[in-house]
PDB file of C-alpha atoms in Angstrom:
ATOM      1  CA  UNK A   1      -9.430 -17.902   1.174  1.00  0.00           C
ATOM      2  CA  UNK A   2      -5.896 -17.139   1.148  1.00  0.00           C
ATOM      3  CA  UNK A   3      -5.300 -13.714   2.876  1.00  0.00           C
ATOM      4  CA  UNK A   4      -3.346 -11.353   5.207  1.00  0.00           C
ATOM      5  CA  UNK A   5      -4.543 -10.958   8.740  1.00  0.00           C
ATOM      6  CA  UNK A   6      -3.819  -8.540  11.364  1.00  0.00           C
ATOM      7  CA  UNK A   7      -4.382  -8.353  14.978  1.00  0.00           C
ATOM      8  CA  UNK A   8      -5.712  -6.660  16.438  1.00  0.00           C
ATOM      9  CA  UNK A   9      -7.683  -4.378  14.287  1.00  0.00           C
ATOM     10  CA  UNK A  10      -7.677  -1.712  16.991  1.00  0.00           C
ATOM     11  CA  UNK A  11      -5.098  -1.438  19.519  1.00  0.00           C
ATOM     12  CA  UNK A  12      -4.836   1.193  22.323  1.00  0.00           C
ATOM     13  CA  UNK A  13      -1.475   1.811  24.467  1.00  0.00           C
ATOM     14  CA  UNK A  14      -0.178   4.368  26.959  1.00  0.00           C
ATOM     15  CA  UNK A  15       2.277   6.565  26.280  1.00  0.00           C
ATOM     16  CA  UNK A  16       5.867   4.696  26.825  1.00  0.00           C
ATOM     17  CA  UNK A  17       4.012   1.196  26.941  1.00  0.00           C
ATOM     18  CA  UNK A  18       5.484  -1.411  24.615  1.00  0.00           C
ATOM     19  CA  UNK A  19       3.177  -2.745  21.952  1.00  0.00           C
ATOM     20  CA  UNK A  20       3.126  -5.711  19.678  1.00  0.00           C
ATOM     21  CA  UNK A  21       1.101  -5.391  16.502  1.00  0.00           C
ATOM     22  CA  UNK A  22       0.535  -8.734  14.698  1.00  0.00           C
ATOM     23  CA  UNK A  23       0.671  -9.943  11.301  1.00  0.00           C
ATOM     24  CA  UNK A  24      -0.027 -13.361   9.414  1.00  0.00           C
ATOM     25  CA  UNK A  25      -0.217 -14.648   5.790  1.00  0.00           C
ATOM     26  CA  UNK A  26      -1.541 -17.884   4.189  1.00  0.00           C
ATOM     27  CA  UNK A  27      -0.081 -16.793   0.771  1.00  0.00           C
ATOM     28  CA  UNK A  28       3.218 -18.448   1.532  1.00  0.00           C
ATOM     29  CA  UNK A  29       4.690 -15.204   0.288  1.00  0.00           C
ATOM     30  CA  UNK A  30       8.573 -14.673   0.865  1.00  0.00           C
ATOM     31  CA  UNK A  31       8.350 -11.021   1.448  1.00  0.00           C
ATOM     32  CA  UNK A  32       6.455  -9.080   4.112  1.00  0.00           C
ATOM     33  CA  UNK A  33       6.325  -5.540   4.843  1.00  0.00           C
ATOM     34  CA  UNK A  34       5.351  -2.872   7.400  1.00  0.00           C
ATOM     35  CA  UNK A  35       3.983   0.057   6.496  1.00  0.00           C
ATOM     36  CA  UNK A  36       2.837   3.443   8.811  1.00  0.00           C
ATOM     37  CA  UNK A  37      -0.067   5.366   7.501  1.00  0.00           C
ATOM     38  CA  UNK A  38      -1.030   8.424   9.156  1.00  0.00           C
ATOM     39  CA  UNK A  39      -4.081  10.325   8.615  1.00  0.00           C
ATOM     40  CA  UNK A  40      -4.619  11.540   4.647  1.00  0.00           C
ATOM     41  CA  UNK A  41      -0.844  10.424   3.842  1.00  0.00           C
ATOM     42  CA  UNK A  42       0.587   7.967   1.775  1.00  0.00           C
ATOM     43  CA  UNK A  43       1.777   4.679   3.626  1.00  0.00           C
ATOM     44  CA  UNK A  44       5.506   4.948   4.683  1.00  0.00           C
ATOM     45  CA  UNK A  45       7.315   1.812   4.286  1.00  0.00           C
ATOM     46  CA  UNK A  46       8.975   1.204   7.785  1.00  0.00           C
ATOM     47  CA  UNK A  47      10.541  -2.150   6.774  1.00  0.00           C
ATOM     48  CA  UNK A  48      10.552  -5.509   5.223  1.00  0.00           C
ATOM     49  CA  UNK A  49      11.508  -8.956   5.308  1.00  0.00           C
ATOM     50  CA  UNK A  50      12.890 -10.881   2.112  1.00  0.00           C
ATOM     51  CA  UNK A  51      12.450 -14.267   3.503  1.00  0.00           C
ATOM     52  CA  UNK A  52      14.672 -14.144   6.759  1.00  0.00           C
ATOM     53  CA  UNK A  53      16.494 -11.308   5.658  1.00  0.00           C
ATOM     54  CA  UNK A  54      15.641  -7.799   7.363  1.00  0.00           C
ATOM     55  CA  UNK A  55      15.764  -4.625   5.250  1.00  0.00           C
ATOM     56  CA  UNK A  56      15.200  -1.394   7.171  1.00  0.00           C
ATOM     57  CA  UNK A  57      14.572   1.739   5.772  1.00  0.00           C
ATOM     58  CA  UNK A  58      16.980   4.780   6.431  1.00  0.00           C
ATOM     59  CA  UNK A  59      14.769   7.044   8.512  1.00  0.00           C
ATOM     60  CA  UNK A  60      12.755   4.407  10.612  1.00  0.00           C
ATOM     61  CA  UNK A  61      12.943   5.368  14.176  1.00  0.00           C
ATOM     62  CA  UNK A  62      14.850   3.124  16.231  1.00  0.00           C
ATOM     63  CA  UNK A  63      12.135   2.689  18.166  1.00  0.00           C
ATOM     64  CA  UNK A  64      10.162   0.234  15.665  1.00  0.00           C
ATOM     65  CA  UNK A  65      11.288  -3.392  15.556  1.00  0.00           C
ATOM     66  CA  UNK A  66      10.467  -6.270  13.596  1.00  0.00           C
ATOM     67  CA  UNK A  67      10.338 -10.056  13.868  1.00  0.00           C
ATOM     68  CA  UNK A  68       9.757 -12.848  11.441  1.00  0.00           C
ATOM     69  CA  UNK A  69       9.848 -16.108  13.299  1.00  0.00           C
ATOM     70  CA  UNK A  70       8.603 -18.068  10.255  1.00  0.00           C
ATOM     71  CA  UNK A  71       7.089 -17.338   6.671  1.00  0.00           C
ATOM     72  CA  UNK A  72       3.755 -16.917   7.730  1.00  0.00           C
ATOM     73  CA  UNK A  73       4.132 -14.308  10.840  1.00  0.00           C
ATOM     74  CA  UNK A  74       5.841 -10.965  11.030  1.00  0.00           C
ATOM     75  CA  UNK A  75       5.265  -8.845  14.083  1.00  0.00           C
ATOM     76  CA  UNK A  76       5.856  -5.016  14.547  1.00  0.00           C
ATOM     77  CA  UNK A  77       7.212  -4.145  17.989  1.00  0.00           C
ATOM     78  CA  UNK A  78       7.013  -0.407  19.086  1.00  0.00           C
ATOM     79  CA  UNK A  79       9.396  -0.510  22.187  1.00  0.00           C
ATOM     80  CA  UNK A  80       8.426   3.365  23.647  1.00  0.00           C
ATOM     81  CA  UNK A  81       5.129   4.630  21.961  1.00  0.00           C
ATOM     82  CA  UNK A  82       4.983   8.534  21.764  1.00  0.00           C
ATOM     83  CA  UNK A  83       1.758  10.247  20.511  1.00  0.00           C
ATOM     84  CA  UNK A  84       3.491  10.873  17.376  1.00  0.00           C
ATOM     85  CA  UNK A  85       3.338   7.074  16.715  1.00  0.00           C
ATOM     86  CA  UNK A  86      -0.516   7.006  16.507  1.00  0.00           C
ATOM     87  CA  UNK A  87      -1.414   5.715  13.234  1.00  0.00           C
ATOM     88  CA  UNK A  88      -2.730   2.977  11.118  1.00  0.00           C
ATOM     89  CA  UNK A  89       0.029   0.166  10.858  1.00  0.00           C
ATOM     90  CA  UNK A  90      -0.366  -1.674   7.592  1.00  0.00           C
ATOM     91  CA  UNK A  91       1.179  -5.229   6.666  1.00  0.00           C
ATOM     92  CA  UNK A  92       1.612  -6.318   3.024  1.00  0.00           C
ATOM     93  CA  UNK A  93       3.153  -9.438   1.486  1.00  0.00           C
ATOM     94  CA  UNK A  94       4.505 -10.362  -2.184  1.00  0.00           C
ATOM     95  CA  UNK A  95       5.633 -13.368  -3.721  1.00  0.00           C
ATOM     96  CA  UNK A  96       9.003 -11.809  -4.642  1.00  0.00           C
ATOM     97  CA  UNK A  97      10.260  -8.296  -5.321  1.00  0.00           C
ATOM     98  CA  UNK A  98       8.996  -8.500  -8.854  1.00  0.00           C
ATOM     99  CA  UNK A  99       4.829  -8.845  -7.761  1.00  0.00           C
ATOM    100  CA  UNK A 100       2.474  -6.924  -6.488  1.00  0.00           C
ATOM    101  CA  UNK A 101       1.757  -6.291  -2.721  1.00  0.00           C
ATOM    102  CA  UNK A 102      -1.386  -7.824  -0.933  1.00  0.00           C
ATOM    103  CA  UNK A 103      -2.109  -5.559   2.073  1.00  0.00           C
ATOM    104  CA  UNK A 104      -4.129  -6.620   5.356  1.00  0.00           C
ATOM    105  CA  UNK A 105      -6.728  -4.351   7.026  1.00  0.00           C
ATOM    106  CA  UNK A 106      -4.639  -2.653   9.076  1.00  0.00           C
ATOM    107  CA  UNK A 107      -4.294  -2.222  12.816  1.00  0.00           C
ATOM    108  CA  UNK A 108      -5.089   1.152  14.095  1.00  0.00           C
ATOM    109  CA  UNK A 109      -3.094   2.341  17.046  1.00  0.00           C
ATOM    110  CA  UNK A 110      -4.181   4.894  19.615  1.00  0.00           C
ATOM    111  CA  UNK A 111      -1.537   6.212  22.021  1.00  0.00           C
ATOM    112  CA  UNK A 112      -2.951   7.877  24.896  1.00  0.00           C
TER     113      UNK A 112
ATOM    114  CA  UNK B   1      15.080   7.221  -8.307  1.00  0.00           C
ATOM    115  CA  UNK B   2      11.306   6.852  -8.945  1.00  0.00           C
ATOM    116  CA  UNK B   3       8.254   8.909  -8.178  1.00  0.00           C
ATOM    117  CA  UNK B   4       4.411   9.562  -8.459  1.00  0.00           C
ATOM    118  CA  UNK B   5       2.563  12.485  -8.726  1.00  0.00           C
ATOM    119  CA  UNK B   6      -1.212  12.342  -8.354  1.00  0.00           C
ATOM    120  CA  UNK B   7      -2.979  15.570  -9.703  1.00  0.00           C
ATOM    121  CA  UNK B   8      -5.912  16.309  -7.417  1.00  0.00           C
ATOM    122  CA  UNK B   9      -6.184  15.404  -3.944  1.00  0.00           C
ATOM    123  CA  UNK B  10      -9.886  15.464  -3.777  1.00  0.00           C
ATOM    124  CA  UNK B  11     -11.944  14.638  -7.037  1.00  0.00           C
ATOM    125  CA  UNK B  12     -15.522  14.553  -6.864  1.00  0.00           C
ATOM    126  CA  UNK B  13     -18.108  13.394  -9.826  1.00  0.00           C
ATOM    127  CA  UNK B  14     -21.705  12.776 -10.116  1.00  0.00           C
ATOM    128  CA  UNK B  15     -23.010   9.465  -9.694  1.00  0.00           C
ATOM    129  CA  UNK B  16     -22.987   7.972 -13.462  1.00  0.00           C
ATOM    130  CA  UNK B  17     -20.532  10.450 -14.666  1.00  0.00           C
ATOM    131  CA  UNK B  18     -16.964   9.457 -15.769  1.00  0.00           C
ATOM    132  CA  UNK B  19     -14.153   9.018 -13.485  1.00  0.00           C
ATOM    133  CA  UNK B  20     -10.781  10.112 -14.034  1.00  0.00           C
ATOM    134  CA  UNK B  21      -8.023   9.946 -11.625  1.00  0.00           C
ATOM    135  CA  UNK B  22      -4.444  11.197 -12.645  1.00  0.00           C
ATOM    136  CA  UNK B  23      -1.246   9.637 -12.242  1.00  0.00           C
ATOM    137  CA  UNK B  24       2.038  10.592 -13.395  1.00  0.00           C
ATOM    138  CA  UNK B  25       5.348   8.795 -12.871  1.00  0.00           C
ATOM    139  CA  UNK B  26       9.001   9.334 -13.058  1.00  0.00           C
ATOM    140  CA  UNK B  27      11.462   6.440 -13.422  1.00  0.00           C
ATOM    141  CA  UNK B  28      14.721   5.953 -15.410  1.00  0.00           C
ATOM    142  CA  UNK B  29      14.211   2.360 -15.888  1.00  0.00           C
ATOM    143  CA  UNK B  30      10.923   0.437 -17.173  1.00  0.00           C
ATOM    144  CA  UNK B  31       8.319   0.704 -14.213  1.00  0.00           C
ATOM    145  CA  UNK B  32       5.835  -1.326 -12.781  1.00  0.00           C
ATOM    146  CA  UNK B  33       2.756   0.660 -12.392  1.00  0.00           C
ATOM    147  CA  UNK B  34      -0.143   0.057  -9.461  1.00  0.00           C
ATOM    148  CA  UNK B  35      -3.623   1.658  -8.270  1.00  0.00           C
ATOM    149  CA  UNK B  36      -4.653   0.625  -5.078  1.00  0.00           C
ATOM    150  CA  UNK B  37      -7.897   1.543  -3.463  1.00  0.00           C
ATOM    151  CA  UNK B  38      -8.709   2.258   0.428  1.00  0.00           C
ATOM    152  CA  UNK B  39     -11.784   2.502   2.056  1.00  0.00           C
ATOM    153  CA  UNK B  40     -12.131   4.167   5.381  1.00  0.00           C
ATOM    154  CA  UNK B  41     -10.062   2.279   8.241  1.00  0.00           C
ATOM    155  CA  UNK B  42      -9.363  -0.787   5.701  1.00  0.00           C
ATOM    156  CA  UNK B  43      -6.159  -1.640   3.944  1.00  0.00           C
ATOM    157  CA  UNK B  44      -5.307  -1.153   0.338  1.00  0.00           C
ATOM    158  CA  UNK B  45      -6.753  -3.177  -2.121  1.00  0.00           C
ATOM    159  CA  UNK B  46      -4.970  -3.931  -5.604  1.00  0.00           C
ATOM    160  CA  UNK B  47      -7.364  -2.836  -8.320  1.00  0.00           C
ATOM    161  CA  UNK B  48      -4.951  -3.289 -11.252  1.00  0.00           C
ATOM    162  CA  UNK B  49      -1.310  -3.359 -12.220  1.00  0.00           C
ATOM    163  CA  UNK B  50       0.965  -2.572 -15.409  1.00  0.00           C
ATOM    164  CA  UNK B  51       4.185  -4.677 -15.896  1.00  0.00           C
ATOM    165  CA  UNK B  52       5.236  -3.922 -19.459  1.00  0.00           C
ATOM    166  CA  UNK B  53       2.468  -6.332 -21.257  1.00  0.00           C
ATOM    167  CA  UNK B  54      -0.466  -4.629 -22.665  1.00  0.00           C
ATOM    168  CA  UNK B  55      -0.550  -0.947 -22.340  1.00  0.00           C
ATOM    169  CA  UNK B  56      -4.413  -0.752 -21.253  1.00  0.00           C
ATOM    170  CA  UNK B  57      -4.915  -2.668 -18.328  1.00  0.00           C
ATOM    171  CA  UNK B  58      -8.677  -3.889 -17.059  1.00  0.00           C
ATOM    172  CA  UNK B  59      -8.751  -4.038 -13.259  1.00  0.00           C
ATOM    173  CA  UNK B  60     -11.479  -4.654 -10.852  1.00  0.00           C
ATOM    174  CA  UNK B  61     -14.756  -2.718 -10.096  1.00  0.00           C
ATOM    175  CA  UNK B  62     -14.991  -1.606 -13.670  1.00  0.00           C
ATOM    176  CA  UNK B  63     -11.840   0.234 -13.621  1.00  0.00           C
ATOM    177  CA  UNK B  64      -8.975   0.772 -16.298  1.00  0.00           C
ATOM    178  CA  UNK B  65      -5.818   2.544 -16.795  1.00  0.00           C
ATOM    179  CA  UNK B  66      -3.763   3.067 -19.586  1.00  0.00           C
ATOM    180  CA  UNK B  67       0.143   3.109 -19.508  1.00  0.00           C
ATOM    181  CA  UNK B  68       1.559   6.057 -22.118  1.00  0.00           C
ATOM    182  CA  UNK B  69       5.344   5.840 -22.133  1.00  0.00           C
ATOM    183  CA  UNK B  70       5.121   9.604 -24.257  1.00  0.00           C
ATOM    184  CA  UNK B  71       3.236  11.227 -21.543  1.00  0.00           C
ATOM    185  CA  UNK B  72       4.733   9.221 -18.334  1.00  0.00           C
ATOM    186  CA  UNK B  73       1.120   8.563 -17.402  1.00  0.00           C
ATOM    187  CA  UNK B  74      -0.969   5.744 -15.858  1.00  0.00           C
ATOM    188  CA  UNK B  75      -4.477   7.471 -15.674  1.00  0.00           C
ATOM    189  CA  UNK B  76      -7.181   5.419 -13.742  1.00  0.00           C
ATOM    190  CA  UNK B  77     -10.548   5.718 -15.194  1.00  0.00           C
ATOM    191  CA  UNK B  78     -14.107   4.237 -14.814  1.00  0.00           C
ATOM    192  CA  UNK B  79     -17.193   4.873 -17.357  1.00  0.00           C
ATOM    193  CA  UNK B  80     -19.618   5.257 -14.707  1.00  0.00           C
ATOM    194  CA  UNK B  81     -19.178   6.352 -11.236  1.00  0.00           C
ATOM    195  CA  UNK B  82     -21.019   4.537  -8.451  1.00  0.00           C
ATOM    196  CA  UNK B  83     -21.699   5.297  -4.778  1.00  0.00           C
ATOM    197  CA  UNK B  84     -19.352   2.486  -3.772  1.00  0.00           C
ATOM    198  CA  UNK B  85     -16.621   3.968  -5.587  1.00  0.00           C
ATOM    199  CA  UNK B  86     -16.242   6.421  -2.786  1.00  0.00           C
ATOM    200  CA  UNK B  87     -12.736   5.960  -1.236  1.00  0.00           C
ATOM    201  CA  UNK B  88      -9.155   7.068  -1.304  1.00  0.00           C
ATOM    202  CA  UNK B  89      -7.092   6.035  -4.487  1.00  0.00           C
ATOM    203  CA  UNK B  90      -3.331   5.398  -4.546  1.00  0.00           C
ATOM    204  CA  UNK B  91      -0.969   5.433  -7.518  1.00  0.00           C
ATOM    205  CA  UNK B  92       2.088   3.646  -6.974  1.00  0.00           C
ATOM    206  CA  UNK B  93       5.506   2.819  -9.038  1.00  0.00           C
ATOM    207  CA  UNK B  94       8.214   0.238  -8.684  1.00  0.00           C
ATOM    208  CA  UNK B  95      10.895  -0.667 -10.987  1.00  0.00           C
ATOM    209  CA  UNK B  96      11.603  -4.405 -12.073  1.00  0.00           C
ATOM    210  CA  UNK B  97      15.011  -4.608 -10.849  1.00  0.00           C
ATOM    211  CA  UNK B  98      14.757  -6.369  -7.683  1.00  0.00           C
ATOM    212  CA  UNK B  99      13.975  -3.380  -5.854  1.00  0.00           C
ATOM    213  CA  UNK B 100      11.023  -4.308  -3.478  1.00  0.00           C
ATOM    214  CA  UNK B 101      10.089  -0.869  -2.442  1.00  0.00           C
ATOM    215  CA  UNK B 102       6.526   0.603  -3.710  1.00  0.00           C
ATOM    216  CA  UNK B 103       6.788   4.445  -4.349  1.00  0.00           C
ATOM    217  CA  UNK B 104       3.204   5.840  -3.429  1.00  0.00           C
ATOM    218  CA  UNK B 105       1.653   8.855  -4.687  1.00  0.00           C
ATOM    219  CA  UNK B 106      -0.217  11.125  -1.995  1.00  0.00           C
ATOM    220  CA  UNK B 107      -3.674   9.718  -2.892  1.00  0.00           C
ATOM    221  CA  UNK B 108      -6.964  11.102  -4.379  1.00  0.00           C
ATOM    222  CA  UNK B 109     -10.104  11.135  -2.529  1.00  0.00           C
ATOM    223  CA  UNK B 110     -13.098  10.433  -4.754  1.00  0.00           C
ATOM    224  CA  UNK B 111     -16.104  11.439  -3.465  1.00  0.00           C
ATOM    225  CA  UNK B 112     -19.453  10.508  -5.679  1.00  0.00           C
ATOM    226  CA  UNK B 113     -22.223  12.992  -5.719  1.00  0.00           C
ATOM    227  CA  UNK B 114     -25.817  11.531  -5.770  1.00  0.00           C
TER     228      UNK B 114
END
């Protein structure tokens, strides 16, 4: 089945220790998104790629970076995680800007 | 600018009763509207979408929603609640002018009473 896959599902990292979250898709969609979702809140868009074009949200901290080496994969790098970065991180894809987004199962990040 | 307001952060209904989750939107151009469901520790799953075709939209799991332009609403309903419907529900809006950004409401947690 075509899908959006996120690895790992649960990630524990130490304060200040860089961490990378992974997203892959078999849908061959052009657009890939990264969201941060804190407890009992709506998802907050961090950035997205339209093909190779990177689009950063104005309020996304510099601590968050992303890479998209090819159509199928997209990575979220947190350079120096703080306690406030503990959250669920959701990856989503869409065929194009007009279409609905499909979400992966998320990675729950814990910062100790 | 676009926005979504979900009335009621928590809704409880009895099993077998009508489910009604409210969503009102604000958009200066014709919107696309979506309902997503999220189960604990899971991603968001698309329930249904409105993209300027039929105003009554049927989705998965027996849910449907009606787009009412005059009321700027897109309420989600299900005739008979099931225990498995207990989850968080998000309404979202985007425009059809090449804006890839989804704007989410704050969510409604649905509890089903046995």
